[in-house]
PDB file of C-alpha atoms in Angstrom:
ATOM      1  CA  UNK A1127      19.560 -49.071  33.928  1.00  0.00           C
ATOM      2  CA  UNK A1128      20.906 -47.296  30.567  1.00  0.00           C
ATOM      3  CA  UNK A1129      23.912 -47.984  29.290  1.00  0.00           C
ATOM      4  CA  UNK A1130      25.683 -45.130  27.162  1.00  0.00           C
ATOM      5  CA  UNK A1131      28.750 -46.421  24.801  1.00  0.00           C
ATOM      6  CA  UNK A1132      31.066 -43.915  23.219  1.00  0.00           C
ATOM      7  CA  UNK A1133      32.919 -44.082  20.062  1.00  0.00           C
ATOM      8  CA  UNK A1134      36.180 -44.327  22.063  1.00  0.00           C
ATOM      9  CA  UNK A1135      35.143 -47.349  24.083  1.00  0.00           C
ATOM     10  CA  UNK A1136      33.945 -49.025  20.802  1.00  0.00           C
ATOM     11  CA  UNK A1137      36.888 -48.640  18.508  1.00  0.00           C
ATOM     12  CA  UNK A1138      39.385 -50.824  20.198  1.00  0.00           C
ATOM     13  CA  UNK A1139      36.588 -53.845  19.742  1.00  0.00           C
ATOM     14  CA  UNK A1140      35.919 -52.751  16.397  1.00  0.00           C
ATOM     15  CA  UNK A1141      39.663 -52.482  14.643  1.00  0.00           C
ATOM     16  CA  UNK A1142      40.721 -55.793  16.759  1.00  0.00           C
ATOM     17  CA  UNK A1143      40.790 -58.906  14.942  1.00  0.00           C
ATOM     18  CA  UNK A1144      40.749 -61.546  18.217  1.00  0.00           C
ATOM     19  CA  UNK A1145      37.888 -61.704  19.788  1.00  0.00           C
ATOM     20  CA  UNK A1146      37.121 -60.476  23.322  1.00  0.00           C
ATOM     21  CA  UNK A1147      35.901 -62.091  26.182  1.00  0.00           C
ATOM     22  CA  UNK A1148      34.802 -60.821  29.774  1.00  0.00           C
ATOM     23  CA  UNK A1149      37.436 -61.477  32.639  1.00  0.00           C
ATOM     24  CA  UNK A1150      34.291 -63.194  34.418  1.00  0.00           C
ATOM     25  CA  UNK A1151      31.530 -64.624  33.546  1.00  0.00           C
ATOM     26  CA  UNK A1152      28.208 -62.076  33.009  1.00  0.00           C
ATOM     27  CA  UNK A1153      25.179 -62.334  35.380  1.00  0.00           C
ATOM     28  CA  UNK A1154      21.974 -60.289  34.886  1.00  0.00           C
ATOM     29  CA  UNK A1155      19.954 -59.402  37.878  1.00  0.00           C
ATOM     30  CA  UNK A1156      17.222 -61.307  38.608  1.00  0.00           C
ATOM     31  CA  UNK A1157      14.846 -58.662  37.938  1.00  0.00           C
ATOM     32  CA  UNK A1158      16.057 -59.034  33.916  1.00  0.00           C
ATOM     33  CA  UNK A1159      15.719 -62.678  33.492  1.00  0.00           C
ATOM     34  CA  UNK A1160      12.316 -64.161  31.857  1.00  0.00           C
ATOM     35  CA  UNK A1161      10.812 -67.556  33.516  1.00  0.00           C
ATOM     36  CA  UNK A1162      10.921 -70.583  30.976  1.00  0.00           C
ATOM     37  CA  UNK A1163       7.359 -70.708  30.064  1.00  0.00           C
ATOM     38  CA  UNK A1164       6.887 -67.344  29.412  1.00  0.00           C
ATOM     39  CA  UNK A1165       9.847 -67.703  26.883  1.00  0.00           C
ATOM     40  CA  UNK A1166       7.620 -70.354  25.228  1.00  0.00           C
ATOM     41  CA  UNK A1167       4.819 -68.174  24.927  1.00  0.00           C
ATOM     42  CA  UNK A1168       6.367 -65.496  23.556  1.00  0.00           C
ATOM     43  CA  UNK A1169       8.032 -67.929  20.697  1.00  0.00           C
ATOM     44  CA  UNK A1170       4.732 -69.257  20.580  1.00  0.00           C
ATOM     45  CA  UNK A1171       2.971 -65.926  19.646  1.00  0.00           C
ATOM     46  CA  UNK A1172       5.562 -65.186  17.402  1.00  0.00           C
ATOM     47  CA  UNK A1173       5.260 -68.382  15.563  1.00  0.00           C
ATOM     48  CA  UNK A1174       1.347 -67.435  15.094  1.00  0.00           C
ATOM     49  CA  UNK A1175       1.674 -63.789  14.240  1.00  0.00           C
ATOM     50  CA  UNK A1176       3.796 -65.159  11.159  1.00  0.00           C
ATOM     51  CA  UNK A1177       0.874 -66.991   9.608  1.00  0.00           C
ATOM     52  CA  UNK A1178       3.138 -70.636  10.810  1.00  0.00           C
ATOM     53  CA  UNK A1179       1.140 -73.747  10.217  1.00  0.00           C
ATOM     54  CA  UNK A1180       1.425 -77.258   9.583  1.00  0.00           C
ATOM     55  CA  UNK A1181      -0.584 -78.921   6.637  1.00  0.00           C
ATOM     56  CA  UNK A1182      -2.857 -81.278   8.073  1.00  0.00           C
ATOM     57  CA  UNK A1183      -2.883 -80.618  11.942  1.00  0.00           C
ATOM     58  CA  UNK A1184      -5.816 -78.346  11.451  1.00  0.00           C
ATOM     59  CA  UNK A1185      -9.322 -78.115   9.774  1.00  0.00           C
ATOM     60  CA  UNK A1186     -11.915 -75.159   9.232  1.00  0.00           C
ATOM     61  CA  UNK A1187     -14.769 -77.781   8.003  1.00  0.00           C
ATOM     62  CA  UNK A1188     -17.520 -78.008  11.079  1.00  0.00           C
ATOM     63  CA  UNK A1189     -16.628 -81.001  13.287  1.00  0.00           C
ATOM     64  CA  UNK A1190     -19.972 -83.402  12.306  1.00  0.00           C
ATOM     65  CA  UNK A1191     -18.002 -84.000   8.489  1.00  0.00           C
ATOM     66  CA  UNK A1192     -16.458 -87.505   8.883  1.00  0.00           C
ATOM     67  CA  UNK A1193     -16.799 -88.757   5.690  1.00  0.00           C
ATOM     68  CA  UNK A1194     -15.974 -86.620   2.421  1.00  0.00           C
ATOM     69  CA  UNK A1195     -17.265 -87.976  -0.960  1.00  0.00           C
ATOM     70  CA  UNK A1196     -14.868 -87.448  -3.699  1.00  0.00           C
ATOM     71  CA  UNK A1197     -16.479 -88.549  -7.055  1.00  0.00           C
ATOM     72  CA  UNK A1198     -14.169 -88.332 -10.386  1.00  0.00           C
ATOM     73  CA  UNK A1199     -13.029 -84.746 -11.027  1.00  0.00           C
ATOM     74  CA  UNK A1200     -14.821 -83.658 -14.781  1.00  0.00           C
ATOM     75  CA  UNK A1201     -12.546 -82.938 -17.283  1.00  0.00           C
ATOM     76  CA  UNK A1202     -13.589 -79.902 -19.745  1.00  0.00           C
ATOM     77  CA  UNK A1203      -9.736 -79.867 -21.420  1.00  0.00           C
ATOM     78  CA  UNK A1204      -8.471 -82.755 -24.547  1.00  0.00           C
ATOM     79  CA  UNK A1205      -6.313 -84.006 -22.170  1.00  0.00           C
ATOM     80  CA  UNK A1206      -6.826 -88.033 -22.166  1.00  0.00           C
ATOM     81  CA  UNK A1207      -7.616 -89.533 -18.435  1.00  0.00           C
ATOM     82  CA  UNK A1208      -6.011 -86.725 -16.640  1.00  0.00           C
ATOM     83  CA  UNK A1209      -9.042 -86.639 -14.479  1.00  0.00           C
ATOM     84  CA  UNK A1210      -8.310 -89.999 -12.937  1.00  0.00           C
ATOM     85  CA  UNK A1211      -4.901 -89.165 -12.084  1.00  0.00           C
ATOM     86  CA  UNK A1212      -6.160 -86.283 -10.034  1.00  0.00           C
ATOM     87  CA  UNK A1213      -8.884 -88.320  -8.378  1.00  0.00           C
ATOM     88  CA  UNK A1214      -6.709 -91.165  -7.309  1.00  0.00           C
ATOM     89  CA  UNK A1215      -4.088 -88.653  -6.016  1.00  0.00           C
ATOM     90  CA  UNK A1216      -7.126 -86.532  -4.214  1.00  0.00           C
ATOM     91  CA  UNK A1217      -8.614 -89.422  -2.638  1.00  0.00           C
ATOM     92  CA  UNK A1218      -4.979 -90.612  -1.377  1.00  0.00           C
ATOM     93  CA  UNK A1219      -4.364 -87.444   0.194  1.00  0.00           C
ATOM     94  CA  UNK A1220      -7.433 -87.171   1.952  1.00  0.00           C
ATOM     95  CA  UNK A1221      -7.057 -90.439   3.572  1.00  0.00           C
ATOM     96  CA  UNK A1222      -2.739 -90.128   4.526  1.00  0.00           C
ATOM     97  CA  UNK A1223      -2.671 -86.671   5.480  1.00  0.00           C
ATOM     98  CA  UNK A1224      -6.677 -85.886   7.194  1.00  0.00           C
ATOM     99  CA  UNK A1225      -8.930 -87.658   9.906  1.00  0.00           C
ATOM    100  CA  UNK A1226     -11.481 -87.788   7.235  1.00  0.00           C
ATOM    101  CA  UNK A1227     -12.540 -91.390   5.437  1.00  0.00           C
ATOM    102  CA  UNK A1228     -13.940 -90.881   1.727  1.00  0.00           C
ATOM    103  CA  UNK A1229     -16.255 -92.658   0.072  1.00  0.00           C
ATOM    104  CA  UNK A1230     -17.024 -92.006  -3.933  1.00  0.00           C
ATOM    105  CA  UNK A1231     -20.812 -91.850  -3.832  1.00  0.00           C
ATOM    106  CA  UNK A1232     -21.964 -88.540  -2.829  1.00  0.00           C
ATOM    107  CA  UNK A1233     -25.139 -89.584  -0.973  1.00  0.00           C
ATOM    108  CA  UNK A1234     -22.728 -91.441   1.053  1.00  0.00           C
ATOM    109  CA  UNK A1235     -20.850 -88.072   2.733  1.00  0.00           C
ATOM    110  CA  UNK A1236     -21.066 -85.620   5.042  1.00  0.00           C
ATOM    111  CA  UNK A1237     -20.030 -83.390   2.512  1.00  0.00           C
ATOM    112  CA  UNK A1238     -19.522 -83.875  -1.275  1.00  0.00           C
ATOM    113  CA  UNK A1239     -15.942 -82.314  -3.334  1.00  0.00           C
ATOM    114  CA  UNK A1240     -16.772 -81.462  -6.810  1.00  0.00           C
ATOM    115  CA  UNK A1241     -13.944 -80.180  -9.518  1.00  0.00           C
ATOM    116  CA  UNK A1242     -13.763 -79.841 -12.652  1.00  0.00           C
ATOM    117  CA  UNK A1243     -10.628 -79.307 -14.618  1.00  0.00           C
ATOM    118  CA  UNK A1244     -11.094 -76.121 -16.972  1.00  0.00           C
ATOM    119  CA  UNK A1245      -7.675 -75.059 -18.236  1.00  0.00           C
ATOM    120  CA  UNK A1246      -4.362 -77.225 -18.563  1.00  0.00           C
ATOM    121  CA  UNK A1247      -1.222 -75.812 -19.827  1.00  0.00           C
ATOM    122  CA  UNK A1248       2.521 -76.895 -20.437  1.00  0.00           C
ATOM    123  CA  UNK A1249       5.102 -74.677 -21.091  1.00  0.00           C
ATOM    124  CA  UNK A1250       8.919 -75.251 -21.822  1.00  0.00           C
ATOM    125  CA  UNK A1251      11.235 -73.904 -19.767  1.00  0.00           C
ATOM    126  CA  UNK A1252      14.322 -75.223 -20.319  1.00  0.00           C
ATOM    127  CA  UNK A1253      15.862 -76.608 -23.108  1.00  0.00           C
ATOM    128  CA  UNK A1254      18.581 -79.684 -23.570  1.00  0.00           C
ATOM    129  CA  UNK A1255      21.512 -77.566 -25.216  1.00  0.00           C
ATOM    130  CA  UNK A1256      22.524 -81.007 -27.654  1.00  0.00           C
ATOM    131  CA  UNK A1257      19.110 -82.375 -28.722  1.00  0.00           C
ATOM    132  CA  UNK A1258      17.040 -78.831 -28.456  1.00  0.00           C
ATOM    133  CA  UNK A1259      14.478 -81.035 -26.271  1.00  0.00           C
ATOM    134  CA  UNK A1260      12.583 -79.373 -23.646  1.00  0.00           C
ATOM    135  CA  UNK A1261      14.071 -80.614 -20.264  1.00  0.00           C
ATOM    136  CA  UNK A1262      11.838 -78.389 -17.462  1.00  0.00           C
ATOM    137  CA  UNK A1263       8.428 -77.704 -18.206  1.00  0.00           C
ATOM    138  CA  UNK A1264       6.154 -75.090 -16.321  1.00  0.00           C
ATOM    139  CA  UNK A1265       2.642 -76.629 -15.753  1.00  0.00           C
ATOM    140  CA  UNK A1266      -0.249 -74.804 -14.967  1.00  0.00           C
ATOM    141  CA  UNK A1267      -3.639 -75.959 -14.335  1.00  0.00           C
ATOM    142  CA  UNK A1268      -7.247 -74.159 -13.629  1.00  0.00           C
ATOM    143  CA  UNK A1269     -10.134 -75.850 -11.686  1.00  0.00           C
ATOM    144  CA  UNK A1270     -13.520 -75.165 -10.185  1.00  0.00           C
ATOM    145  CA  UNK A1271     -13.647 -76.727  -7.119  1.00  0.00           C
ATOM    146  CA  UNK A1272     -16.761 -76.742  -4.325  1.00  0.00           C
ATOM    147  CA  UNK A1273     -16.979 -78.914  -1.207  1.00  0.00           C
ATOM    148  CA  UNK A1274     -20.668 -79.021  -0.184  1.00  0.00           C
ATOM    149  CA  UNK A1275     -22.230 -80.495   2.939  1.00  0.00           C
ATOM    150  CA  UNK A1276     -24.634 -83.168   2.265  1.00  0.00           C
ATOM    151  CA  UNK A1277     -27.495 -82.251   5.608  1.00  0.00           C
ATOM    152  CA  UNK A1278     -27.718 -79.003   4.941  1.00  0.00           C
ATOM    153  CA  UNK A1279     -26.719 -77.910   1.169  1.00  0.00           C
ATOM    154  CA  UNK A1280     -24.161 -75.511   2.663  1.00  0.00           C
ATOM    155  CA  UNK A1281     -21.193 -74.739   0.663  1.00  0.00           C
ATOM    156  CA  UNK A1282     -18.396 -74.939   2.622  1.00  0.00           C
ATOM    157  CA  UNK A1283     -15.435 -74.110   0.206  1.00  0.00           C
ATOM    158  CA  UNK A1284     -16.033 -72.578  -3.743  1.00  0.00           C
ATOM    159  CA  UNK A1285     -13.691 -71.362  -6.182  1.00  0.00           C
ATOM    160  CA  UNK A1286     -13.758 -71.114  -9.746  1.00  0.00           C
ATOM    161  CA  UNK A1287     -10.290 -70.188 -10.417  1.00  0.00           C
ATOM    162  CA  UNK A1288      -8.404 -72.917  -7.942  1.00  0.00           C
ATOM    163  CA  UNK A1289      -4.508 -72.254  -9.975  1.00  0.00           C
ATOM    164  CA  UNK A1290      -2.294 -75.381  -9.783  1.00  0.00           C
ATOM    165  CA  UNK A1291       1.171 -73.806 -10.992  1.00  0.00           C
ATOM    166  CA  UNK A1292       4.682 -75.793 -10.667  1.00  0.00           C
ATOM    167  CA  UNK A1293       7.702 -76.518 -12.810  1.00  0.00           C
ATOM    168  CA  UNK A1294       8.686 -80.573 -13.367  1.00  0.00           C
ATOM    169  CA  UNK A1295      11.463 -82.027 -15.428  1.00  0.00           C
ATOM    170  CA  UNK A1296      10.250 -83.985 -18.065  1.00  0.00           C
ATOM    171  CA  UNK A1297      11.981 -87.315 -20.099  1.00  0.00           C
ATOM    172  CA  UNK A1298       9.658 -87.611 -23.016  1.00  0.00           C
ATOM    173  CA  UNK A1299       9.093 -84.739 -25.630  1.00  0.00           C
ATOM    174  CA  UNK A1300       6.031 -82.170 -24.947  1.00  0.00           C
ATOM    175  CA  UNK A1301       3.466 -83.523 -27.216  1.00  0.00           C
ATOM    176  CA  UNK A1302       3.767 -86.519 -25.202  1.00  0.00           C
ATOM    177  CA  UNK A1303       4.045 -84.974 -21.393  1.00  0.00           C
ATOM    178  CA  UNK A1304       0.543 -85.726 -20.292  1.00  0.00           C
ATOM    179  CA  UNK A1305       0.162 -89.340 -21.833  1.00  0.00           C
ATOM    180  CA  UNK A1306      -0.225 -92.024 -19.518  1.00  0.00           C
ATOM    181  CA  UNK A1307       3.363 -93.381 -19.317  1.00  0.00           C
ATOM    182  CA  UNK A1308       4.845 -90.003 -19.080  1.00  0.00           C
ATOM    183  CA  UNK A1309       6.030 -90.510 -15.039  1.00  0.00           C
ATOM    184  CA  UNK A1310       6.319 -87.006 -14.743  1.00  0.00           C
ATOM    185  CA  UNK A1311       2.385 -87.149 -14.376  1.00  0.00           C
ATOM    186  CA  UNK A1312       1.952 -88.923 -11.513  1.00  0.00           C
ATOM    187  CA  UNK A1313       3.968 -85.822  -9.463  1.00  0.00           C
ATOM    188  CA  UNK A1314       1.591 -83.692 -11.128  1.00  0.00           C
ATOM    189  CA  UNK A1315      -1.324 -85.318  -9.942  1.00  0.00           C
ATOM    190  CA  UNK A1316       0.285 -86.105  -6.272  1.00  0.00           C
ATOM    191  CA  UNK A1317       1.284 -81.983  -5.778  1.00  0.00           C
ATOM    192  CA  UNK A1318      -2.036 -80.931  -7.398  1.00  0.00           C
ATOM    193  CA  UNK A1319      -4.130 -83.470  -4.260  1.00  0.00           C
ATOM    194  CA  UNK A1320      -1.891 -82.281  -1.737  1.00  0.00           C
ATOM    195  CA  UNK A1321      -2.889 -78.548  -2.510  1.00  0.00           C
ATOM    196  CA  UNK A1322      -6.238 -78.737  -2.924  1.00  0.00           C
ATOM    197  CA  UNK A1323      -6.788 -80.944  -0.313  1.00  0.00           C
ATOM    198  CA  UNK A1324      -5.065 -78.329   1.871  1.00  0.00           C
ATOM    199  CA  UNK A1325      -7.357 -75.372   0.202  1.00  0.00           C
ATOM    200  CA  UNK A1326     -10.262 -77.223   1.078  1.00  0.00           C
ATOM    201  CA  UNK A1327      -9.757 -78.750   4.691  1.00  0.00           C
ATOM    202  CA  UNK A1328      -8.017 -75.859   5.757  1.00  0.00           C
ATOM    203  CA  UNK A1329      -9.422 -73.223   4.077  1.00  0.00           C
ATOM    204  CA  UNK A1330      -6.973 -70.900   2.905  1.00  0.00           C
TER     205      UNK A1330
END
């Protein structure tokens, strides 16, 4: 069936501000209409062709890793103790968001994460207009990162140039923003664990 419309028929529906509705209500043949489940599927394939997923429903690590030993993460920058932070945030995601238990010794995993923190960086981005303090910084942070399974020596994920990059709103002045009792930290370290985690269990 092809239906033709021609300018005529059109603009009466176009210059009309109240809205139109059909005398009776509109039924397709039967021939036209799509059963439920193949609705789904085609959602469904859609979904997928868009590169959908949800963190931490899937894994790309072969299925004989159940345990994932996450020593402390090295720390080549002159920022005090950051490396715990990270750690403590990396092990936490691991065990609320993944199927996976971790230990700290390596000889004690399936597979062994390794990372070492290489470049750390805070940049002002916005300013408090009365006191000229920095309000919104932009942090950016480099690692190396490998996740290595214990049997066999294979590496299973390796990057040297694993970018951390967000912006966080700060209450203390930048000389200061990576200290210990700086809270803003502690969301650094919690977004930093939730994407790597995801880099390395998914594999992405």
């Amino acid at each position: 069936m092809k239906l033709t419309w021609s300018k005529r028929c059109l603009s009466p529906i176009l210059s009309s501000s109240r809205p139109i509705l059909p005398s009776s209500p509109l039924r397709l043949p039967a021939s036209l209409l799509l059963p439920a489940s193949m609705l789904l599927l085609m959602v469904a394939l859609g979904a997928a062709g868009c590169g959908y997923h949800v963190a931490g429903k899937s894994s790309a690590l072969p299925p004989e890793i159940h345990v994932i030993a996450v020593p402390a993460l090295e720390n080549a920058t002159t920022s005090y103790r950051i490396e715990q932070r990270l750690t403590s945030a990396t092990v936490h995601e691991f065990l609320s968001r993944t199927p996976y238990k971790v230990v700290s010794s390596p000889t004690a995993g399936d597979a062994v994460l390794k990372g070492k923190v290489v470049g750390l960086e805070a940049v002002p981005l916005l300013f408090d207009t009365t006191t000229g303090r920095a309000t919104t910084m932009l942090v950016t942070m480099k690692c190396e990162v490998s996740l290595t399974q214990t049997s066999n020596d294979k590496v299973l994920y390796h990057t040297d140039n694993f970018v951390f990059r967000s912006e966080y709103e700060i209450s203390t002045d930048v000389t200061s923003f990576f200290s210990e009792q700086d809270p803003a930290l502690d969301r650094v370290a919690k977004d930093f664990a939730q994407r790597l985690v995801a880099a390395v269990v998914e594999n992405y």
